[in-house]
Amino acid sequence: MEDLEKKLELTEEILEELGKVMKLLKKGSNPLIGYVFTNDYCEKINAQIRQVKSPFRRLGKNEISDSRGDVTVGTRELMMLRALPLSVVTKGEHTGRYIDAKGNILELIPLYEDLIMRMESIRDELLILTGRGDTSSNS
């Protein structure tokens, strides 16, 4: 039971970190926001993605799964944003950087939505197994 409690706690923590990643990705996909022009913004997203891996390391595993192993989330699935081209000399290159970054962000959003759905499924099962299923709130 202690193992399940620890797994539940780490699953909740991973979900919280994944939520932060999604918030940054969605902000960077907004057409009115120019944050994705900068390497700093992309590095901020990658730093947050690295942060998601921390609870996996504390558990001493590369993946977390439900009790039957049907639903699994592994650290290998946590894709980083690609590095942006370096030069920002002309407006055309600046626009190209923006398009590259935004395209990459739009590729990652469905991947992270899927990870969040699977992690919520694992969390929900752990809540039931630990006897806390009744108090589950869909957050």
CSV table of N, CA and C in Angstrom, one decimal:
chain,number,residue,atom,x,y,z
A,1,MET,N,0.8,-1.2,0.0
A,1,MET,CA,0.0,0.0,0.0
A,1,MET,C,0.9,1.3,0.0
A,2,GLU,N,2.0,1.2,0.7
A,2,GLU,CA,2.9,2.4,0.8
A,2,GLU,C,3.4,2.7,-0.6
A,3,ASP,N,3.7,1.6,-1.4
A,3,ASP,CA,4.2,1.8,-2.8
A,3,ASP,C,3.2,2.5,-3.6
A,4,LEU,N,1.9,2.1,-3.5
A,4,LEU,CA,0.8,2.7,-4.2
A,4,LEU,C,0.7,4.2,-3.8
A,5,GLU,N,0.8,4.5,-2.5
A,5,GLU,CA,0.7,5.9,-2.1
A,5,GLU,C,1.8,6.7,-2.7
A,6,LYS,N,3.1,6.2,-2.7
A,6,LYS,CA,4.2,6.9,-3.2
A,6,LYS,C,4.0,7.1,-4.7
A,7,LYS,N,3.5,6.1,-5.4
A,7,LYS,CA,3.3,6.2,-6.9
A,7,LYS,C,2.2,7.2,-7.2
A,8,LEU,N,1.2,7.2,-6.3
A,8,LEU,CA,0.1,8.2,-6.5
A,8,LEU,C,0.6,9.6,-6.3
A,9,GLU,N,1.4,9.8,-5.3
A,9,GLU,CA,2.0,11.2,-5.0
A,9,GLU,C,2.9,11.6,-6.2
A,10,LEU,N,3.7,10.7,-6.7
A,10,LEU,CA,4.6,11.1,-7.8
A,10,LEU,C,3.8,11.3,-9.1
A,11,THR,N,2.7,10.6,-9.3
A,11,THR,CA,1.8,10.7,-10.4
A,11,THR,C,1.2,12.1,-10.4
A,12,GLU,N,0.7,12.5,-9.2
A,12,GLU,CA,0.1,13.8,-9.1
A,12,GLU,C,1.1,14.9,-9.4
A,13,GLU,N,2.4,14.7,-8.9
A,13,GLU,CA,3.4,15.7,-9.2
A,13,GLU,C,3.7,15.8,-10.7
A,14,ILE,N,3.8,14.6,-11.3
A,14,ILE,CA,4.1,14.6,-12.8
A,14,ILE,C,2.9,15.3,-13.5
A,15,LEU,N,1.7,15.1,-13.1
A,15,LEU,CA,0.6,15.8,-13.7
A,15,LEU,C,0.6,17.3,-13.6
A,16,GLU,N,1.1,17.7,-12.4
A,16,GLU,CA,1.2,19.1,-12.2
A,16,GLU,C,2.3,19.7,-13.1
A,17,GLU,N,3.4,19.0,-13.2
A,17,GLU,CA,4.5,19.5,-14.1
A,17,GLU,C,4.1,19.5,-15.6
A,18,LEU,N,3.3,18.4,-16.0
A,18,LEU,CA,2.8,18.4,-17.3
A,18,LEU,C,1.9,19.5,-17.6
A,19,GLY,N,1.1,19.9,-16.6
A,19,GLY,CA,0.2,21.0,-16.8
A,19,GLY,C,0.9,22.3,-17.1
A,20,LYS,N,2.1,22.5,-16.4
A,20,LYS,CA,2.9,23.7,-16.6
A,20,LYS,C,3.5,23.7,-18.0
A,21,VAL,N,3.9,22.5,-18.5
A,21,VAL,CA,4.5,22.4,-19.8
A,21,VAL,C,3.4,22.8,-20.9
A,22,MET,N,2.2,22.2,-20.7
A,22,MET,CA,1.1,22.5,-21.6
A,22,MET,C,0.7,24.0,-21.6
A,23,LYS,N,0.8,24.6,-20.5
A,23,LYS,CA,0.5,26.1,-20.4
A,23,LYS,C,1.5,26.9,-21.2
A,24,LEU,N,2.8,26.5,-21.1
A,24,LEU,CA,3.8,27.2,-21.9
A,24,LEU,C,3.7,26.9,-23.4
A,25,LEU,N,3.4,25.6,-23.7
A,25,LEU,CA,3.2,25.3,-25.1
A,25,LEU,C,2.1,26.0,-25.7
A,26,LYS,N,0.9,26.1,-25.0
A,26,LYS,CA,-0.2,26.8,-25.6
A,26,LYS,C,0.0,28.3,-25.7
A,27,LYS,N,0.7,28.8,-24.7
A,27,LYS,CA,1.0,30.2,-24.8
A,27,LYS,C,1.9,30.5,-26.0
A,28,GLY,N,2.8,29.6,-26.3
A,28,GLY,CA,3.8,29.8,-27.4
A,28,GLY,C,3.1,29.5,-28.7
A,29,SER,N,1.9,28.9,-28.8
A,29,SER,CA,1.3,28.6,-30.0
A,29,SER,C,0.3,29.7,-30.4
A,30,ASN,N,0.1,30.6,-29.4
A,30,ASN,CA,-0.9,31.7,-29.6
A,30,ASN,C,-0.3,32.7,-30.7
A,31,PRO,N,-1.1,33.0,-31.7
A,31,PRO,CA,-0.6,33.8,-32.8
A,31,PRO,C,-0.2,35.3,-32.4
A,32,LEU,N,-0.8,35.7,-31.3
A,32,LEU,CA,-0.5,37.1,-30.9
A,32,LEU,C,0.7,37.3,-30.0
A,33,ILE,N,1.3,36.1,-29.6
A,33,ILE,CA,2.4,36.2,-28.6
A,33,ILE,C,3.7,35.9,-29.3
A,34,GLY,N,4.7,36.8,-29.1
A,34,GLY,CA,6.0,36.6,-29.8
A,34,GLY,C,7.1,35.9,-29.0
A,35,TYR,N,6.7,35.3,-27.8
A,35,TYR,CA,7.7,34.7,-27.0
A,35,TYR,C,8.5,33.6,-27.7
A,36,VAL,N,7.9,32.9,-28.6
A,36,VAL,CA,8.7,31.8,-29.3
A,36,VAL,C,9.7,32.3,-30.2
A,37,PHE,N,9.9,33.6,-30.4
A,37,PHE,CA,11.0,34.2,-31.1
A,37,PHE,C,12.3,33.9,-30.4
A,38,THR,N,12.3,33.8,-29.1
A,38,THR,CA,13.5,33.8,-28.3
A,38,THR,C,13.9,32.4,-27.9
A,39,ASN,N,15.2,32.2,-27.9
A,39,ASN,CA,15.8,31.0,-27.3
A,39,ASN,C,15.4,30.8,-25.9
A,40,ASP,N,15.3,31.9,-25.2
A,40,ASP,CA,14.9,31.9,-23.7
A,40,ASP,C,13.6,31.2,-23.5
A,41,TYR,N,12.6,31.5,-24.4
A,41,TYR,CA,11.3,30.9,-24.2
A,41,TYR,C,11.3,29.4,-24.5
A,42,CYS,N,12.0,29.0,-25.5
A,42,CYS,CA,12.2,27.6,-25.9
A,42,CYS,C,12.9,26.9,-24.8
A,43,GLU,N,14.0,27.5,-24.2
A,43,GLU,CA,14.7,26.9,-23.2
A,43,GLU,C,13.9,26.8,-21.9
A,44,LYS,N,13.0,27.7,-21.7
A,44,LYS,CA,12.1,27.7,-20.5
A,44,LYS,C,11.2,26.4,-20.6
A,45,ILE,N,10.7,26.2,-21.8
A,45,ILE,CA,9.8,25.0,-22.1
A,45,ILE,C,10.6,23.7,-21.8
A,46,ASN,N,11.9,23.7,-22.4
A,46,ASN,CA,12.7,22.5,-22.2
A,46,ASN,C,13.1,22.3,-20.8
A,47,ALA,N,13.3,23.3,-20.0
A,47,ALA,CA,13.7,23.2,-18.6
A,47,ALA,C,12.5,22.6,-17.9
A,48,GLN,N,11.3,23.1,-18.2
A,48,GLN,CA,10.0,22.5,-17.6
A,48,GLN,C,9.9,21.1,-17.9
A,49,ILE,N,10.2,20.7,-19.2
A,49,ILE,CA,10.1,19.3,-19.6
A,49,ILE,C,11.1,18.4,-18.8
A,50,ARG,N,12.3,19.0,-18.6
A,50,ARG,CA,13.3,18.2,-17.8
A,50,ARG,C,12.8,18.1,-16.3
A,51,GLN,N,12.0,19.1,-15.8
A,51,GLN,CA,11.5,19.0,-14.5
A,51,GLN,C,10.4,17.9,-14.4
A,52,VAL,N,9.7,17.6,-15.4
A,52,VAL,CA,8.7,16.5,-15.4
A,52,VAL,C,9.4,15.2,-15.1
A,53,LYS,N,10.7,15.1,-15.5
A,53,LYS,CA,11.4,13.8,-15.4
A,53,LYS,C,11.8,13.5,-13.9
A,54,SER,N,11.8,14.6,-13.1
A,54,SER,CA,12.3,14.5,-11.7
A,54,SER,C,11.6,13.4,-10.9
A,55,PRO,N,10.2,13.4,-10.9
A,55,PRO,CA,9.6,12.4,-10.1
A,55,PRO,C,9.8,10.9,-10.6
A,56,PHE,N,10.1,10.7,-11.9
A,56,PHE,CA,10.4,9.4,-12.3
A,56,PHE,C,11.7,9.0,-11.7
A,57,ARG,N,12.7,9.9,-11.6
A,57,ARG,CA,14.0,9.5,-11.1
A,57,ARG,C,13.8,9.2,-9.6
A,58,ARG,N,13.0,9.9,-8.9
A,58,ARG,CA,12.8,9.7,-7.4
A,58,ARG,C,12.2,8.3,-7.2
A,59,LEU,N,11.3,7.9,-8.2
A,59,LEU,CA,10.7,6.5,-8.1
A,59,LEU,C,11.7,5.5,-8.5
A,60,GLY,N,12.8,5.9,-9.2
A,60,GLY,CA,13.8,5.0,-9.6
A,60,GLY,C,13.4,4.2,-10.8
A,61,LYS,N,12.5,4.7,-11.6
A,61,LYS,CA,12.0,4.1,-12.8
A,61,LYS,C,12.0,5.0,-14.0
A,62,ASN,N,11.9,4.5,-15.2
A,62,ASN,CA,11.8,5.3,-16.4
A,62,ASN,C,10.4,5.4,-16.8
A,63,GLU,N,9.5,4.7,-16.2
A,63,GLU,CA,8.1,4.8,-16.6
A,63,GLU,C,7.2,4.5,-15.4
A,64,ILE,N,5.9,5.0,-15.5
A,64,ILE,CA,4.9,4.7,-14.5
A,64,ILE,C,3.7,4.1,-15.2
A,65,SER,N,3.2,3.1,-14.7
A,65,SER,CA,2.0,2.4,-15.4
A,65,SER,C,0.9,2.1,-14.4
A,66,ASP,N,-0.2,1.7,-14.9
A,66,ASP,CA,-1.3,1.3,-14.1
A,66,ASP,C,-1.0,-0.1,-13.6
A,67,SER,N,-1.9,-0.7,-12.8
A,67,SER,CA,-1.6,-2.0,-12.1
A,67,SER,C,-1.4,-3.1,-13.1
A,68,ARG,N,-2.1,-3.0,-14.3
A,68,ARG,CA,-2.0,-4.1,-15.3
A,68,ARG,C,-0.9,-3.8,-16.3
A,69,GLY,N,-0.4,-2.6,-16.3
A,69,GLY,CA,0.6,-2.2,-17.3
A,69,GLY,C,0.0,-1.9,-18.6
A,70,ASP,N,-1.4,-1.7,-18.7
A,70,ASP,CA,-2.0,-1.3,-19.9
A,70,ASP,C,-1.8,0.1,-20.3
A,71,VAL,N,-1.7,1.0,-19.3
A,71,VAL,CA,-1.4,2.4,-19.6
A,71,VAL,C,-0.1,2.7,-19.0
A,72,THR,N,0.8,3.2,-19.8
A,72,THR,CA,2.2,3.5,-19.4
A,72,THR,C,2.6,4.9,-19.9
A,73,VAL,N,3.3,5.6,-19.0
A,73,VAL,CA,3.9,6.9,-19.4
A,73,VAL,C,5.4,6.8,-19.1
A,74,GLY,N,6.3,7.0,-20.1
A,74,GLY,CA,7.7,6.8,-19.9
A,74,GLY,C,8.4,8.1,-20.2
A,75,THR,N,9.6,8.3,-19.6
A,75,THR,CA,10.4,9.5,-19.8
A,75,THR,C,10.8,9.7,-21.2
A,76,ARG,N,11.0,8.6,-22.0
A,76,ARG,CA,11.4,8.8,-23.4
A,76,ARG,C,10.4,9.5,-24.2
A,77,GLU,N,9.1,9.6,-23.7
A,77,GLU,CA,8.1,10.2,-24.5
A,77,GLU,C,8.1,11.8,-24.3
A,78,LEU,N,8.9,12.2,-23.3
A,78,LEU,CA,8.9,13.6,-23.0
A,78,LEU,C,9.9,14.3,-24.0
A,79,MET,N,9.3,14.7,-25.2
A,79,MET,CA,10.1,15.3,-26.2
A,79,MET,C,10.4,16.7,-25.9
A,80,MET,N,11.7,17.1,-26.2
A,80,MET,CA,12.1,18.5,-26.1
A,80,MET,C,11.8,19.3,-27.3
A,81,LEU,N,11.8,20.6,-27.1
A,81,LEU,CA,11.7,21.5,-28.3
A,81,LEU,C,13.0,21.5,-29.0
A,82,ARG,N,12.9,21.5,-30.4
A,82,ARG,CA,14.1,21.6,-31.2
A,82,ARG,C,14.8,22.9,-31.0
A,83,ALA,N,16.1,22.9,-31.1
A,83,ALA,CA,16.9,24.2,-31.0
A,83,ALA,C,16.5,25.1,-32.2
A,84,LEU,N,16.5,26.4,-31.9
A,84,LEU,CA,16.2,27.3,-33.0
A,84,LEU,C,17.4,27.7,-33.8
A,85,PRO,N,17.3,28.0,-35.1
A,85,PRO,CA,18.4,28.5,-35.8
A,85,PRO,C,19.0,29.8,-35.1
A,86,LEU,N,20.3,30.0,-35.2
A,86,LEU,CA,20.9,31.1,-34.3
A,86,LEU,C,20.7,32.5,-34.9
A,87,SER,N,20.8,32.7,-36.2
A,87,SER,CA,20.9,34.1,-36.7
A,87,SER,C,19.5,34.8,-36.7
A,88,VAL,N,19.5,36.0,-36.3
A,88,VAL,CA,18.3,36.8,-36.3
A,88,VAL,C,18.6,38.2,-37.0
A,89,VAL,N,19.3,38.1,-38.1
A,89,VAL,CA,19.8,39.4,-38.7
A,89,VAL,C,18.7,40.1,-39.5
A,90,THR,N,17.9,39.4,-40.3
A,90,THR,CA,16.8,40.1,-41.0
A,90,THR,C,15.5,39.7,-40.5
A,91,LYS,N,14.5,40.5,-41.0
A,91,LYS,CA,13.1,40.2,-40.6
A,91,LYS,C,12.7,38.9,-41.1
A,92,GLY,N,13.1,38.5,-42.3
A,92,GLY,CA,12.8,37.2,-42.9
A,92,GLY,C,13.3,36.0,-42.0
A,93,GLU,N,14.5,36.1,-41.5
A,93,GLU,CA,15.1,35.1,-40.7
A,93,GLU,C,14.4,35.1,-39.3
A,94,HIS,N,14.0,36.2,-38.8
A,94,HIS,CA,13.3,36.3,-37.6
A,94,HIS,C,11.9,35.6,-37.7
A,95,THR,N,11.2,35.8,-38.8
A,95,THR,CA,10.0,35.2,-39.1
A,95,THR,C,10.2,33.7,-39.3
A,96,GLY,N,11.2,33.3,-39.9
A,96,GLY,CA,11.5,31.9,-40.1
A,96,GLY,C,11.7,31.2,-38.7
A,97,ARG,N,12.4,31.8,-37.8
A,97,ARG,CA,12.6,31.3,-36.5
A,97,ARG,C,11.3,31.1,-35.8
A,98,TYR,N,10.4,32.1,-35.9
A,98,TYR,CA,9.1,32.1,-35.3
A,98,TYR,C,8.3,30.9,-35.9
A,99,ILE,N,8.3,30.7,-37.2
A,99,ILE,CA,7.6,29.7,-37.8
A,99,ILE,C,8.1,28.3,-37.4
A,100,ASP,N,9.5,28.2,-37.3
A,100,ASP,CA,10.1,26.9,-36.9
A,100,ASP,C,9.7,26.5,-35.5
A,101,ALA,N,9.8,27.5,-34.6
A,101,ALA,CA,9.4,27.3,-33.2
A,101,ALA,C,8.0,27.0,-33.0
A,102,LYS,N,7.1,27.8,-33.7
A,102,LYS,CA,5.7,27.6,-33.5
A,102,LYS,C,5.3,26.2,-34.1
A,103,GLY,N,5.8,25.8,-35.2
A,103,GLY,CA,5.5,24.5,-35.8
A,103,GLY,C,5.9,23.4,-34.9
A,104,ASN,N,7.1,23.5,-34.3
A,104,ASN,CA,7.6,22.5,-33.3
A,104,ASN,C,6.6,22.4,-32.1
A,105,ILE,N,6.2,23.6,-31.6
A,105,ILE,CA,5.3,23.7,-30.5
A,105,ILE,C,3.9,23.0,-30.8
A,106,LEU,N,3.4,23.3,-32.0
A,106,LEU,CA,2.2,22.7,-32.4
A,106,LEU,C,2.3,21.2,-32.6
A,107,GLU,N,3.5,20.7,-32.9
A,107,GLU,CA,3.7,19.2,-33.0
A,107,GLU,C,3.6,18.6,-31.6
A,108,LEU,N,4.2,19.3,-30.6
A,108,LEU,CA,4.3,18.8,-29.2
A,108,LEU,C,3.0,18.8,-28.5
A,109,ILE,N,2.1,19.8,-28.8
A,109,ILE,CA,0.8,19.9,-28.0
A,109,ILE,C,0.0,18.6,-28.0
A,110,PRO,N,-0.3,18.0,-29.1
A,110,PRO,CA,-1.0,16.7,-29.1
A,110,PRO,C,-0.3,15.6,-28.3
A,111,LEU,N,1.0,15.6,-28.4
A,111,LEU,CA,1.8,14.6,-27.7
A,111,LEU,C,1.6,14.8,-26.2
A,112,TYR,N,1.7,16.0,-25.7
A,112,TYR,CA,1.6,16.3,-24.3
A,112,TYR,C,0.1,16.1,-23.8
A,113,GLU,N,-0.8,16.4,-24.7
A,113,GLU,CA,-2.2,16.2,-24.3
A,113,GLU,C,-2.5,14.7,-24.1
A,114,ASP,N,-1.9,13.9,-24.9
A,114,ASP,CA,-2.0,12.4,-24.8
A,114,ASP,C,-1.3,11.9,-23.5
A,115,LEU,N,-0.1,12.5,-23.2
A,115,LEU,CA,0.6,12.1,-21.9
A,115,LEU,C,-0.3,12.5,-20.7
A,116,ILE,N,-0.9,13.6,-20.7
A,116,ILE,CA,-1.7,14.1,-19.6
A,116,ILE,C,-2.9,13.2,-19.4
A,117,MET,N,-3.6,12.8,-20.6
A,117,MET,CA,-4.7,11.9,-20.5
A,117,MET,C,-4.3,10.5,-19.9
A,118,ARG,N,-3.2,10.0,-20.3
A,118,ARG,CA,-2.8,8.7,-19.8
A,118,ARG,C,-2.3,8.8,-18.4
A,119,MET,N,-1.7,9.9,-18.0
A,119,MET,CA,-1.3,10.1,-16.6
A,119,MET,C,-2.5,10.2,-15.7
A,120,GLU,N,-3.6,10.9,-16.2
A,120,GLU,CA,-4.8,11.0,-15.4
A,120,GLU,C,-5.5,9.7,-15.2
A,121,SER,N,-5.4,8.8,-16.2
A,121,SER,CA,-6.0,7.5,-16.2
A,121,SER,C,-5.2,6.7,-15.1
A,122,ILE,N,-3.9,6.8,-15.1
A,122,ILE,CA,-3.1,6.1,-14.1
A,122,ILE,C,-3.4,6.6,-12.7
A,123,ARG,N,-3.5,7.9,-12.6
A,123,ARG,CA,-3.9,8.6,-11.3
A,123,ARG,C,-5.2,8.1,-10.8
A,124,ASP,N,-6.2,8.1,-11.7
A,124,ASP,CA,-7.6,7.7,-11.3
A,124,ASP,C,-7.6,6.2,-10.8
A,125,GLU,N,-6.8,5.4,-11.4
A,125,GLU,CA,-6.8,4.0,-11.0
A,125,GLU,C,-6.1,3.9,-9.6
A,126,LEU,N,-5.0,4.6,-9.4
A,126,LEU,CA,-4.3,4.6,-8.2
A,126,LEU,C,-5.2,5.2,-7.0
A,127,LEU,N,-6.0,6.2,-7.3
A,127,LEU,CA,-6.9,6.7,-6.3
A,127,LEU,C,-7.9,5.6,-5.9
A,128,ILE,N,-8.4,4.8,-6.8
A,128,ILE,CA,-9.3,3.7,-6.5
A,128,ILE,C,-8.6,2.6,-5.7
A,129,LEU,N,-7.4,2.3,-6.1
A,129,LEU,CA,-6.6,1.2,-5.4
A,129,LEU,C,-6.2,1.6,-4.0
A,130,THR,N,-6.0,2.9,-3.8
A,130,THR,CA,-5.6,3.4,-2.4
A,130,THR,C,-6.9,3.7,-1.6
A,131,GLY,N,-8.0,3.5,-2.2
A,131,GLY,CA,-9.3,3.8,-1.4
A,131,GLY,C,-9.7,5.2,-1.4
A,132,ARG,N,-9.1,6.0,-2.2
A,132,ARG,CA,-9.5,7.5,-2.3
A,132,ARG,C,-10.2,7.8,-3.5
A,133,GLY,N,-10.8,6.8,-4.2
A,133,GLY,CA,-11.5,7.0,-5.5
A,133,GLY,C,-12.7,7.9,-5.3
A,134,ASP,N,-13.4,7.9,-4.2
A,134,ASP,CA,-14.6,8.6,-4.0
A,134,ASP,C,-14.3,10.1,-4.0
A,135,THR,N,-13.2,10.5,-3.5
A,135,THR,CA,-12.8,12.0,-3.4
A,135,THR,C,-12.2,12.5,-4.6
A,136,SER,N,-12.1,11.7,-5.7
A,136,SER,CA,-11.4,12.2,-6.9
A,136,SER,C,-12.2,13.3,-7.5
A,137,SER,N,-11.5,14.3,-7.9
A,137,SER,CA,-12.1,15.5,-8.6
A,137,SER,C,-11.4,15.6,-9.9
A,138,ASN,N,-12.2,15.8,-11.0
A,138,ASN,CA,-11.6,15.9,-12.3
A,138,ASN,C,-11.1,17.3,-12.5
A,139,SER,N,-9.8,17.5,-12.2
A,139,SER,CA,-9.2,18.8,-12.3
A,139,SER,C,-8.5,19.0,-13.6
